[in-house]
C-alpha cells in the first residue's frame, strides 16, 4: 500500500498519526510505504517551482517503484492519488479548502502584525507569482491548481469519513497530536475491506 | 446541568434552544482544535479567552477553526469579518456565529 500524506501544514499535524496508521496496518498484515513527496519533508527539490501535477507524477512513480496494489491518502493527499489504483481516501479535502485555510491564516497573522492585506490582493498575487502561506512557498502553478483540485470520485476511490473513525480529526489540532485508537480504527476499516475484496 | 442556571444579571428568559445548541457545537469544535475533553470544553463561558490568550491557538489554528465552523454550521465566513474581537473570547465567537446564522 502506498501512503500519500496530507499536504503542507496538515502534513505536520498528521505526521505521527500517519505512521501510527502504518504500524497498525502492519500488525494487520498490510505492508505500506510513505514516500517524501518532492518539495516536502527531506526532499531537496525547492517547493516553489513545483506544481500539483508534479506531485501527482511523483506519486504515480512511487506507486510503480514500490509495486503498490492500493493507496491510502490522508486529507489532501487524495488530490494526488494515481487514478488506476484502488484508493482509500481518509477524510479527503479539496484544494480550495486547503488554500482557504492557509490564506486565512496569513490574513490573520498579517492583521496581528499590522499589515494591511486583503484576500483579493493575496489571491491575485498567488495566481500570478505564488505566495508564502503558513511557511510554505506555494508557486503560482500550484496555487492555481489548488483552487480547483478535487479528490477523484472514480469507482476505484473509497472514502473513509472521520465519523467512521470516530473522535475529532487530528488536522484540526492547534498542536500536532496523535491518537492510537483512531489509527487502529482506520487500519481495521481498511484491512477488513481488503479481506472482503480479495 | 449548570447551563440551566440563569445568571442573576441575565435576562430572565433562558437562552433559546438554538443558541444553546450552537454553543455546544462551537465547544465541540474548540475541543477538537485544542485537544481537550468534552468536560473541559463544557466549562468554557462567554469570557473564556481564545486568540491571544492561548499560546497554542496561533493563526493557522484559528484559520482551521474558522474553516471547521464553516463546514459544520454551513455558513461562509468572509475574511473581512474576522477581527480580534470575535476571536478573543468564546462569547465573541458565539455572537459572531449566531449573527451569521441569523443572516443566512
Tab-separated table of C-alpha atoms in Angstrom, chain A residues 7 10 26 29-30 53 55 63-64 69-70 72 85 88 90 103 110 113 116 120 127 130 132-134 148 153 162 166:
chain	number	residue	atom	x	y	z
A	7	UNK	CA	-0.158	18.395	2.327
A	10	UNK	CA	-1.678	19.439	7.719
A	26	UNK	CA	1.478	-3.733	9.522
A	29	UNK	CA	-0.663	-7.823	7.610
A	30	UNK	CA	-0.736	-4.846	5.229
A	53	UNK	CA	0.798	17.827	-11.301
A	55	UNK	CA	3.425	15.785	-7.125
A	63	UNK	CA	3.351	3.542	-6.690
A	64	UNK	CA	5.138	1.869	-9.566
A	69	UNK	CA	-1.524	-2.523	-5.315
A	70	UNK	CA	-3.553	0.022	-3.373
A	72	UNK	CA	-4.196	5.272	1.269
A	85	UNK	CA	-5.152	2.018	-8.258
A	88	UNK	CA	-8.771	4.695	0.347
A	90	UNK	CA	-9.205	9.206	4.521
A	103	UNK	CA	-4.821	32.172	3.080
A	110	UNK	CA	-0.880	39.938	8.836
A	113	UNK	CA	1.300	42.289	12.640
A	116	UNK	CA	-2.985	45.588	5.577
A	120	UNK	CA	-8.315	39.796	-3.190
A	127	UNK	CA	-2.169	33.277	-9.004
A	130	UNK	CA	2.885	32.486	-5.871
A	132	UNK	CA	4.332	32.136	1.123
A	133	UNK	CA	1.481	30.542	3.053
A	134	UNK	CA	1.877	29.170	6.592
A	148	UNK	CA	-9.876	23.860	-8.443
A	153	UNK	CA	-14.594	10.305	-7.320
A	162	UNK	CA	-13.826	10.887	10.043
A	166	UNK	CA	-14.501	8.347	15.499
